[in-house]
GROMACS .gro file of C-alpha atoms in nm:
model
  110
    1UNK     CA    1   0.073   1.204  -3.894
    2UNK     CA    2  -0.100   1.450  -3.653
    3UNK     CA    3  -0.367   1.219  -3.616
    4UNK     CA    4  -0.191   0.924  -3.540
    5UNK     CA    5  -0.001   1.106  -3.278
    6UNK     CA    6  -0.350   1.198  -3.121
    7UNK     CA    7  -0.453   0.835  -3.138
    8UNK     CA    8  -0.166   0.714  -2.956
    9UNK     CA    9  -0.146   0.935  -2.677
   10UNK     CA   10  -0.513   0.833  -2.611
   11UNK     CA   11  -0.444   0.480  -2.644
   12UNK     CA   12  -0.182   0.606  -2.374
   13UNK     CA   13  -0.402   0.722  -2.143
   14UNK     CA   14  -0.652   0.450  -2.123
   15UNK     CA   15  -0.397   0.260  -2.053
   16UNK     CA   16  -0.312   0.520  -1.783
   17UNK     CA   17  -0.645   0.505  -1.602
   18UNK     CA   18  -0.614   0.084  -1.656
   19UNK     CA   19  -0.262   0.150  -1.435
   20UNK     CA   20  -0.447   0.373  -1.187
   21UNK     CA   21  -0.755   0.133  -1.152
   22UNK     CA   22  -0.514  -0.125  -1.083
   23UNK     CA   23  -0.317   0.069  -0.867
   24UNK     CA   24  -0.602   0.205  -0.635
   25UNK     CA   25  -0.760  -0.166  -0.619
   26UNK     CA   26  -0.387  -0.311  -0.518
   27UNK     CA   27  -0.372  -0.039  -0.246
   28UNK     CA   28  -0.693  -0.084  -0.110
   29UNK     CA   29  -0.648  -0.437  -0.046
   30UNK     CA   30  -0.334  -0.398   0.133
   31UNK     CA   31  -0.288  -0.575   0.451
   32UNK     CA   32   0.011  -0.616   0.670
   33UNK     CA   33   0.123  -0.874   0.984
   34UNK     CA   34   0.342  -0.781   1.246
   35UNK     CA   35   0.419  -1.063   1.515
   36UNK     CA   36   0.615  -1.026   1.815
   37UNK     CA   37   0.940  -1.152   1.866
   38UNK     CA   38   0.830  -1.458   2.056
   39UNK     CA   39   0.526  -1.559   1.852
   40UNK     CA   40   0.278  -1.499   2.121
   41UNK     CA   41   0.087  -1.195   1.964
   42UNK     CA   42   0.030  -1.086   1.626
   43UNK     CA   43  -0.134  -0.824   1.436
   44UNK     CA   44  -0.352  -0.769   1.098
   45UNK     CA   45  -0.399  -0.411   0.965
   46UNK     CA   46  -0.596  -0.313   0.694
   47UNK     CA   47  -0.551  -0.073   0.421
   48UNK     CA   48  -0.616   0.213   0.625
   49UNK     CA   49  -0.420   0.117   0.943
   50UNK     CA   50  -0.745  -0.021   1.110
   51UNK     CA   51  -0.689  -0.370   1.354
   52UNK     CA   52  -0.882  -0.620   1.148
   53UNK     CA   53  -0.658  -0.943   1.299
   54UNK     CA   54  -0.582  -1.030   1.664
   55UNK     CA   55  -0.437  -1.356   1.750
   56UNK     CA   56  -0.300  -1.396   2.111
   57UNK     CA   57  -0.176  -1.740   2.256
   58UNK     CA   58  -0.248  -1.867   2.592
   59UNK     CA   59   0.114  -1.775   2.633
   60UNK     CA   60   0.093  -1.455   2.595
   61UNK     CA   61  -0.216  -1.419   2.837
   62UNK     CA   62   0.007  -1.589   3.106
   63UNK     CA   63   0.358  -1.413   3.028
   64UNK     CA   64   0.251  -1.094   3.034
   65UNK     CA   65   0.004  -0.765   3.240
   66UNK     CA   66  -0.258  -0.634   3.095
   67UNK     CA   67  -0.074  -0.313   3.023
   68UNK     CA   68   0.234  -0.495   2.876
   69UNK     CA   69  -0.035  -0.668   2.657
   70UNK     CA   70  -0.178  -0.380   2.537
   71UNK     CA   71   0.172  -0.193   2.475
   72UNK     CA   72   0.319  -0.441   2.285
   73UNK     CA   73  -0.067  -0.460   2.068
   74UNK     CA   74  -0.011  -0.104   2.012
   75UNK     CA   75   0.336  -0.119   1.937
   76UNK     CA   76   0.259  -0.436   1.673
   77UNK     CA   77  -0.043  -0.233   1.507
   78UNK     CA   78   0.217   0.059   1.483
   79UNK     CA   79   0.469  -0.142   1.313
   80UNK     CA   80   0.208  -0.313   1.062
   81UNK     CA   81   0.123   0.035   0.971
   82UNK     CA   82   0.458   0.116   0.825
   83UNK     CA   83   0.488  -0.212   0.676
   84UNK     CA   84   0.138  -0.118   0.463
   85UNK     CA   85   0.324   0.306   0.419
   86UNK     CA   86   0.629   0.084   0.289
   87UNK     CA   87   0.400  -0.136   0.012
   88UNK     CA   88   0.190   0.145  -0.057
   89UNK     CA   89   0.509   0.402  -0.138
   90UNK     CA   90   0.648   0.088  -0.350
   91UNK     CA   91   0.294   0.056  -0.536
   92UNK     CA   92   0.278   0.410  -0.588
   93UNK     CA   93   0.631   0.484  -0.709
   94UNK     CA   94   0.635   0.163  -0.960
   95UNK     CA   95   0.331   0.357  -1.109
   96UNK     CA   96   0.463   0.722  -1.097
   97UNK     CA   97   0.622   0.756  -1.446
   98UNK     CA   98   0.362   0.979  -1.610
   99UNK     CA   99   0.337   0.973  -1.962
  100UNK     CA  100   0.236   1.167  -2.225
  101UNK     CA  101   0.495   1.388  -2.141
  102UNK     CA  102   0.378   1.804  -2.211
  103UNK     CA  103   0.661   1.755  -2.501
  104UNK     CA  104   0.512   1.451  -2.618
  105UNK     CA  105   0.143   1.647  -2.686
  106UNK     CA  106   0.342   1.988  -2.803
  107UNK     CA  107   0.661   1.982  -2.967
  108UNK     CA  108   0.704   2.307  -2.920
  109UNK     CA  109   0.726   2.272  -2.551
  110UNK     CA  110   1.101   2.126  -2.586
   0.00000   0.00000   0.00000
């Protein structure tokens, strides 16, 4: 009985590390898109927040300054980032439950 017990919870935790694996691979390859209201400019970030995607229309060269340009690049970037907090928080919390339990291993421990 004992030893069955045993073998589940490390069947359990294999599949545990499988579910982290998979979790850490999902997050790393994270990317988000944030365009601006008019469709001129958008924005790629990666999985750590870094610019990896600029696309800006003739447009948007003609429409706006240079430092409007670059505020409303910043401003995208910014709000690509907490897209990418957003999906990461929903990865992470989908895989949160942690089981064996203490109670699970130790009976006692109830």
């Amino acid at each position: 009985m004992i030893g069955a017990r045993w073998a589940d919870m490390l069947d359990e935790v294999e599949r545990q590390r499988g579910e982290v694996r998979r979790v850490a691979d999902a997050v790393a390859g994270l990317t988000a898109t944030a365009t601006s209201p008019d469709r001129a400019v958008s924005v790629t970030v990666d999985a750590r927040g870094v610019l990896v995607g600029l696309d800006i229309t003739a447009s948007a060269m003609r429409r706006y300054r240079g430092e409007q340009l670059a505020q409303l690049i910043v401003g995208l970037v910014a709000d690509a980032d907490g897209m990418l907090r957003t999906q990461r928080a929903q990865l992470l919390t989908a895989a949160s439950t942690v089981t064996p339990a203490l109670t699970d291993i130790e009976p006692s421990a109830r």
